[in-house]
Tab-separated table of C-alpha atoms in Angstrom:
chain	number	residue	atom	x	y	z
A	1	UNK	CA	2.262	158.914	71.360
A	2	UNK	CA	-0.904	160.904	72.155
A	3	UNK	CA	-1.630	161.521	75.782
A	4	UNK	CA	-4.523	159.694	77.508
A	5	UNK	CA	-5.968	163.063	78.404
A	6	UNK	CA	-6.420	163.950	74.706
A	7	UNK	CA	-8.412	160.738	74.111
A	8	UNK	CA	-10.667	161.518	77.031
A	9	UNK	CA	-11.232	165.045	75.746
A	10	UNK	CA	-12.195	163.797	72.248
A	11	UNK	CA	-14.538	161.234	73.783
A	12	UNK	CA	-16.272	163.850	75.876
A	13	UNK	CA	-16.616	166.142	72.845
A	14	UNK	CA	-18.206	163.365	70.786
A	15	UNK	CA	-20.656	162.590	73.580
A	16	UNK	CA	-21.618	166.247	73.790
A	17	UNK	CA	-22.165	166.351	70.026
A	18	UNK	CA	-24.327	163.231	70.132
A	19	UNK	CA	-26.456	164.818	72.846
A	20	UNK	CA	-26.856	168.094	71.019
A	21	UNK	CA	-27.919	166.731	67.632
A	22	UNK	CA	-31.174	164.971	68.715
A	23	UNK	CA	-32.152	167.934	70.904
A	24	UNK	CA	-31.689	170.353	67.985
A	25	UNK	CA	-33.712	168.119	65.660
A	26	UNK	CA	-36.623	167.958	68.107
A	27	UNK	CA	-36.563	171.737	68.549
A	28	UNK	CA	-36.662	172.249	64.787
A	29	UNK	CA	-39.590	169.842	64.545
A	30	UNK	CA	-41.607	171.949	66.990
A	31	UNK	CA	-41.406	174.806	64.483
A	32	UNK	CA	-42.584	172.770	61.483
A	33	UNK	CA	-46.255	173.549	62.182
A	34	UNK	CA	-46.617	177.320	62.181
A	35	UNK	CA	-50.248	178.395	62.709
A	36	UNK	CA	-51.986	181.296	64.425
A	37	UNK	CA	-55.466	181.716	65.891
A	38	UNK	CA	-57.065	184.827	64.407
A	39	UNK	CA	-60.441	186.634	64.518
A	40	UNK	CA	-61.402	185.422	67.973
A	41	UNK	CA	-61.577	188.516	70.128
A	42	UNK	CA	-64.753	187.579	72.034
A	43	UNK	CA	-67.473	184.982	72.431
A	44	UNK	CA	-70.989	186.204	73.192
A	45	UNK	CA	-74.633	185.270	72.609
A	46	UNK	CA	-76.600	187.431	70.203
A	47	UNK	CA	-78.984	189.040	72.725
A	48	UNK	CA	-78.885	190.247	76.303
A	49	UNK	CA	-79.708	187.555	78.845
A	50	UNK	CA	-83.225	187.488	80.290
A	51	UNK	CA	-83.370	185.299	83.434
A	52	UNK	CA	-87.126	184.764	82.998
A	53	UNK	CA	-86.961	184.275	79.238
A	54	UNK	CA	-85.742	181.380	77.150
A	55	UNK	CA	-82.163	180.202	76.876
A	56	UNK	CA	-79.620	182.435	75.170
A	57	UNK	CA	-77.636	180.939	72.267
A	58	UNK	CA	-75.209	182.539	69.843
A	59	UNK	CA	-72.345	181.503	67.582
A	60	UNK	CA	-68.978	183.066	66.922
A	61	UNK	CA	-66.326	182.435	64.261
A	62	UNK	CA	-62.726	181.509	64.982
A	63	UNK	CA	-60.162	181.445	62.155
A	64	UNK	CA	-56.859	179.570	62.044
A	65	UNK	CA	-54.116	180.501	59.559
A	66	UNK	CA	-51.196	178.454	58.282
A	67	UNK	CA	-47.988	180.486	58.180
A	68	UNK	CA	-45.413	177.837	57.322
A	69	UNK	CA	-43.799	176.583	54.126
A	70	UNK	CA	-43.581	172.960	55.165
A	71	UNK	CA	-45.775	169.891	54.717
A	72	UNK	CA	-49.496	169.782	55.600
A	73	UNK	CA	-50.156	170.530	59.236
A	74	UNK	CA	-52.877	168.751	61.243
A	75	UNK	CA	-53.974	170.501	64.426
A	76	UNK	CA	-56.559	170.029	67.148
A	77	UNK	CA	-58.105	173.001	68.940
A	78	UNK	CA	-59.624	173.110	72.421
A	79	UNK	CA	-60.821	175.726	74.906
A	80	UNK	CA	-60.095	175.760	78.633
A	81	UNK	CA	-62.615	176.208	81.494
A	82	UNK	CA	-62.069	179.932	81.826
A	83	UNK	CA	-60.737	182.414	84.349
A	84	UNK	CA	-63.177	181.406	87.102
A	85	UNK	CA	-63.340	177.695	86.225
A	86	UNK	CA	-66.319	175.582	85.167
A	87	UNK	CA	-67.350	178.106	82.489
A	88	UNK	CA	-68.665	180.945	84.649
A	89	UNK	CA	-69.049	184.636	83.842
A	90	UNK	CA	-68.900	187.034	86.766
A	91	UNK	CA	-70.193	190.472	87.746
A	92	UNK	CA	-70.165	192.155	91.161
A	93	UNK	CA	-69.479	188.849	92.904
A	94	UNK	CA	-72.309	186.964	91.186
A	95	UNK	CA	-71.739	184.208	88.636
A	96	UNK	CA	-73.572	183.254	85.476
A	97	UNK	CA	-73.051	179.741	84.090
A	98	UNK	CA	-72.537	179.148	80.373
A	99	UNK	CA	-71.315	176.390	78.083
A	100	UNK	CA	-69.518	176.208	74.735
A	101	UNK	CA	-70.586	173.796	71.983
A	102	UNK	CA	-69.383	172.705	68.558
A	103	UNK	CA	-72.922	172.688	67.129
A	104	UNK	CA	-76.167	174.622	67.395
A	105	UNK	CA	-78.074	171.607	68.707
A	106	UNK	CA	-75.721	171.573	71.731
A	107	UNK	CA	-74.853	167.906	71.356
A	108	UNK	CA	-71.041	168.308	71.481
A	109	UNK	CA	-69.547	170.420	74.288
A	110	UNK	CA	-66.131	171.915	73.580
A	111	UNK	CA	-63.362	170.763	75.890
A	112	UNK	CA	-59.624	171.050	76.274
A	113	UNK	CA	-56.814	168.642	75.476
A	114	UNK	CA	-57.275	166.700	78.710
A	115	UNK	CA	-60.919	165.905	77.886
A	116	UNK	CA	-62.679	163.640	75.354
A	117	UNK	CA	-61.429	163.769	71.768
A	118	UNK	CA	-64.988	164.573	70.601
A	119	UNK	CA	-64.691	167.934	72.367
A	120	UNK	CA	-61.832	169.106	70.099
A	121	UNK	CA	-61.781	170.558	66.592
A	122	UNK	CA	-59.500	168.757	64.093
A	123	UNK	CA	-58.148	170.685	61.096
A	124	UNK	CA	-55.578	170.186	58.337
A	125	UNK	CA	-53.765	173.209	56.895
A	126	UNK	CA	-51.183	173.629	54.135
A	127	UNK	CA	-50.000	176.300	51.703
A	128	UNK	CA	-53.006	175.844	49.430
A	129	UNK	CA	-55.625	175.568	52.185
A	130	UNK	CA	-53.966	178.035	54.476
A	131	UNK	CA	-57.088	179.111	56.384
A	132	UNK	CA	-59.765	177.211	58.279
A	133	UNK	CA	-62.764	178.381	60.262
A	134	UNK	CA	-64.521	176.850	63.233
A	135	UNK	CA	-67.772	177.936	64.871
A	136	UNK	CA	-68.125	178.176	68.625
A	137	UNK	CA	-71.657	178.225	70.049
A	138	UNK	CA	-72.186	179.817	73.459
A	139	UNK	CA	-75.254	178.871	75.479
A	140	UNK	CA	-76.476	180.540	78.689
A	141	UNK	CA	-79.118	178.348	80.395
A	142	UNK	CA	-82.377	180.034	81.468
A	143	UNK	CA	-83.581	180.602	85.013
A	144	UNK	CA	-80.410	182.139	86.462
A	145	UNK	CA	-81.726	185.107	88.444
A	146	UNK	CA	-78.595	187.163	88.969
A	147	UNK	CA	-77.989	190.870	89.325
A	148	UNK	CA	-78.339	192.981	86.195
A	149	UNK	CA	-75.204	194.229	84.456
A	150	UNK	CA	-72.279	193.103	82.263
A	151	UNK	CA	-70.918	189.601	82.933
A	152	UNK	CA	-67.625	188.357	81.548
A	153	UNK	CA	-65.039	185.595	81.621
A	154	UNK	CA	-61.790	184.898	79.763
A	155	UNK	CA	-60.958	181.589	78.112
A	156	UNK	CA	-57.834	180.383	76.347
A	157	UNK	CA	-57.992	178.774	72.905
A	158	UNK	CA	-55.168	176.279	72.411
A	159	UNK	CA	-54.005	174.714	69.148
A	160	UNK	CA	-51.870	171.544	69.209
A	161	UNK	CA	-50.067	169.828	66.360
A	162	UNK	CA	-51.177	166.242	65.859
A	163	UNK	CA	-48.133	163.993	65.329
A	164	UNK	CA	-48.768	160.302	64.845
A	165	UNK	CA	-52.057	160.698	66.690
A	166	UNK	CA	-50.443	162.491	69.646
A	167	UNK	CA	-51.122	166.210	70.363
A	168	UNK	CA	-47.940	168.260	70.750
A	169	UNK	CA	-47.843	171.800	72.038
A	170	UNK	CA	-49.697	174.048	72.345
A	171	UNK	CA	-48.232	175.605	69.209
A	172	UNK	CA	-50.661	178.589	69.259
A	173	UNK	CA	-52.823	180.182	71.951
A	174	UNK	CA	-55.239	183.087	72.135
A	175	UNK	CA	-56.963	184.738	75.095
A	176	UNK	CA	-60.630	185.415	74.314
A	177	UNK	CA	-63.252	187.366	76.271
A	178	UNK	CA	-66.641	185.756	76.973
A	179	UNK	CA	-69.348	188.266	77.786
A	180	UNK	CA	-73.043	189.047	77.936
A	181	UNK	CA	-75.322	191.587	79.594
A	182	UNK	CA	-78.080	190.545	81.984
A	183	UNK	CA	-81.290	192.500	81.591
A	184	UNK	CA	-83.138	194.068	84.495
A	185	UNK	CA	-86.209	191.906	85.007
A	186	UNK	CA	-89.032	191.585	87.516
A	187	UNK	CA	-91.596	188.807	87.861
A	188	UNK	CA	-94.614	189.291	90.117
A	189	UNK	CA	-97.731	187.412	91.249
A	190	UNK	CA	-100.771	188.384	93.316
A	191	UNK	CA	-102.608	186.189	95.797
A	192	UNK	CA	-106.267	187.151	96.249
A	193	UNK	CA	-108.632	185.064	98.353
A	194	UNK	CA	-106.096	182.232	98.391
A	195	UNK	CA	-105.638	182.083	94.581
A	196	UNK	CA	-102.230	183.044	93.141
A	197	UNK	CA	-101.946	184.382	89.599
A	198	UNK	CA	-99.229	186.157	87.583
A	199	UNK	CA	-99.531	189.921	87.874
A	200	UNK	CA	-99.146	190.496	84.142
A	201	UNK	CA	-102.537	190.651	82.448
A	202	UNK	CA	-104.335	189.286	85.513
A	203	UNK	CA	-107.552	190.549	87.081
A	204	UNK	CA	-108.928	189.451	90.441
A	205	UNK	CA	-111.769	190.341	92.766
A	206	UNK	CA	-111.183	191.268	96.401
A	207	UNK	CA	-114.551	190.694	98.101
A	208	UNK	CA	-114.727	192.604	101.381
A	209	UNK	CA	-118.139	191.248	102.272
A	210	UNK	CA	-120.947	193.230	103.843
A	211	UNK	CA	-119.841	196.393	105.625
A	212	UNK	CA	-121.928	197.998	108.359
A	213	UNK	CA	-119.453	200.624	109.604
A	214	UNK	CA	-115.767	200.168	108.633
A	215	UNK	CA	-113.848	197.299	107.146
A	216	UNK	CA	-111.512	196.238	104.422
A	217	UNK	CA	-109.543	193.335	103.045
A	218	UNK	CA	-106.050	192.287	102.032
A	219	UNK	CA	-104.118	190.546	99.296
A	220	UNK	CA	-100.446	189.634	98.818
A	221	UNK	CA	-97.940	190.626	96.150
A	222	UNK	CA	-94.889	188.406	95.545
A	223	UNK	CA	-91.986	189.861	93.546
A	224	UNK	CA	-88.863	188.174	92.179
A	225	UNK	CA	-86.289	190.209	90.309
A	226	UNK	CA	-82.648	191.078	89.792
A	227	UNK	CA	-82.856	194.837	90.270
A	228	UNK	CA	-84.666	197.540	92.191
A	229	UNK	CA	-88.201	198.222	91.043
A	230	UNK	CA	-91.145	200.571	91.556
A	231	UNK	CA	-94.643	199.521	92.607
A	232	UNK	CA	-97.253	201.911	91.216
A	233	UNK	CA	-100.885	201.871	92.309
A	234	UNK	CA	-103.685	203.752	90.617
A	235	UNK	CA	-107.430	203.787	91.119
A	236	UNK	CA	-110.023	204.067	88.390
A	237	UNK	CA	-112.186	206.184	90.729
A	238	UNK	CA	-109.350	208.108	92.483
A	239	UNK	CA	-109.575	206.113	95.700
A	240	UNK	CA	-113.336	205.725	95.941
A	241	UNK	CA	-115.623	202.708	95.864
A	242	UNK	CA	-118.550	203.628	93.648
A	243	UNK	CA	-122.078	202.161	93.479
A	244	UNK	CA	-123.364	202.714	89.909
A	245	UNK	CA	-126.934	201.857	90.903
A	246	UNK	CA	-127.353	204.675	93.436
A	247	UNK	CA	-124.491	207.036	92.568
A	248	UNK	CA	-122.961	206.761	96.034
A	249	UNK	CA	-119.250	206.486	96.846
A	250	UNK	CA	-117.037	205.481	99.772
A	251	UNK	CA	-113.438	206.606	100.281
A	252	UNK	CA	-110.727	203.992	100.841
A	253	UNK	CA	-106.950	203.756	101.117
A	254	UNK	CA	-104.319	201.069	100.667
A	255	UNK	CA	-101.302	200.253	102.826
A	256	UNK	CA	-98.198	198.374	101.648
A	257	UNK	CA	-96.385	196.669	104.506
A	258	UNK	CA	-98.080	199.100	106.907
A	259	UNK	CA	-97.282	202.223	104.850
A	260	UNK	CA	-100.526	204.013	103.936
A	261	UNK	CA	-100.728	205.380	100.400
A	262	UNK	CA	-103.212	207.820	98.893
A	263	UNK	CA	-104.946	206.908	95.655
A	264	UNK	CA	-106.446	210.292	94.810
A	265	UNK	CA	-103.795	210.815	92.111
A	266	UNK	CA	-102.046	207.487	92.056
A	267	UNK	CA	-98.902	206.696	93.993
A	268	UNK	CA	-95.603	204.830	93.731
A	269	UNK	CA	-93.229	203.177	96.159
A	270	UNK	CA	-89.642	202.103	95.466
A	271	UNK	CA	-88.769	198.554	96.458
A	272	UNK	CA	-85.985	196.079	95.727
A	273	UNK	CA	-84.995	192.452	95.899
A	274	UNK	CA	-87.234	189.442	96.236
A	275	UNK	CA	-90.121	189.942	98.620
A	276	UNK	CA	-93.679	189.205	99.628
A	277	UNK	CA	-95.734	192.310	100.396
A	278	UNK	CA	-99.051	192.496	102.207
A	279	UNK	CA	-101.412	195.062	100.701
A	280	UNK	CA	-104.300	196.142	102.941
A	281	UNK	CA	-107.422	197.852	101.650
A	282	UNK	CA	-108.837	200.174	104.333
A	283	UNK	CA	-112.453	201.351	103.954
A	284	UNK	CA	-113.671	204.461	105.781
A	285	UNK	CA	-116.936	204.970	107.666
A	286	UNK	CA	-119.892	203.531	105.718
A	287	UNK	CA	-122.581	204.198	108.336
A	288	UNK	CA	-124.166	206.913	106.192
A	289	UNK	CA	-123.649	205.248	102.824
A	290	UNK	CA	-126.642	204.056	100.826
A	291	UNK	CA	-127.108	200.328	100.566
A	292	UNK	CA	-125.660	198.815	97.421
A	293	UNK	CA	-122.685	197.148	95.809
A	294	UNK	CA	-119.589	199.361	95.687
A	295	UNK	CA	-116.539	198.690	93.566
A	296	UNK	CA	-113.389	200.144	92.068
A	297	UNK	CA	-110.572	198.921	89.828
A	298	UNK	CA	-107.168	199.076	91.500
A	299	UNK	CA	-104.299	198.803	89.022
A	300	UNK	CA	-100.860	197.553	90.137
A	301	UNK	CA	-97.778	198.030	87.976
A	302	UNK	CA	-94.230	196.761	88.642
A	303	UNK	CA	-91.429	198.537	86.769
A	304	UNK	CA	-87.739	197.563	86.929
A	305	UNK	CA	-85.325	200.452	87.492
């Protein structure tokens, strides 16, 4: 007569076997879809980013490969929000926003598995069609005035197997660098006699009125930029107001924020950051000058550095 202990032992062994079989089957099923994400080392727009230019858009290819010998494999692919969250590239503590899209018209943003289904790529792979390619468009919106330099982020591409309409996984992942370079840019405007115009290609007249001894005038220069820059001033008549009718001339100088600059050979001053600068025109003694209309062309140039 077998002992009761032997029956209990067999019962426990059978229960252990019943528990192990389903677990092993599920584990084997996880390996039935064997894919890899290839050719996705970085995502970047085609050109450097110009904060004062138009938007920056570029596309990049991502390839998936089927490595299994089993039945057709349907996968969905998504991309997370990146290292800094909310799709942001970073450089020197400053952040540059970007977005990823499935199409060039930017109608379908790419999301991750926890977002809308429309934000995922859906692909079917098998031994015959063992490769598939998706295109990822990266868009950097205009008007982000950030410091010049290289900006980067890292995102994770995730591939999930689609089983009975339910994503399982991820079964493949790949870390991808997102990057662009921000150009050094400067935008400037001048305000003369209350009228503000862009500095580029603009001419204005500073009317200093009728002078009987000394005098002058002023105008303002407003600069916005993402780098240091140089303000250069040059005079057509080397710092003299000239009256063509009588051949006379009057010396003058300019001062930027109280700093007097000579115009005999042109001059430059290094500046940086956003700012509004007052430029004073200082006319010397005119008591001995002949009556007439005196003028000069003062040329201002802003150069990023």
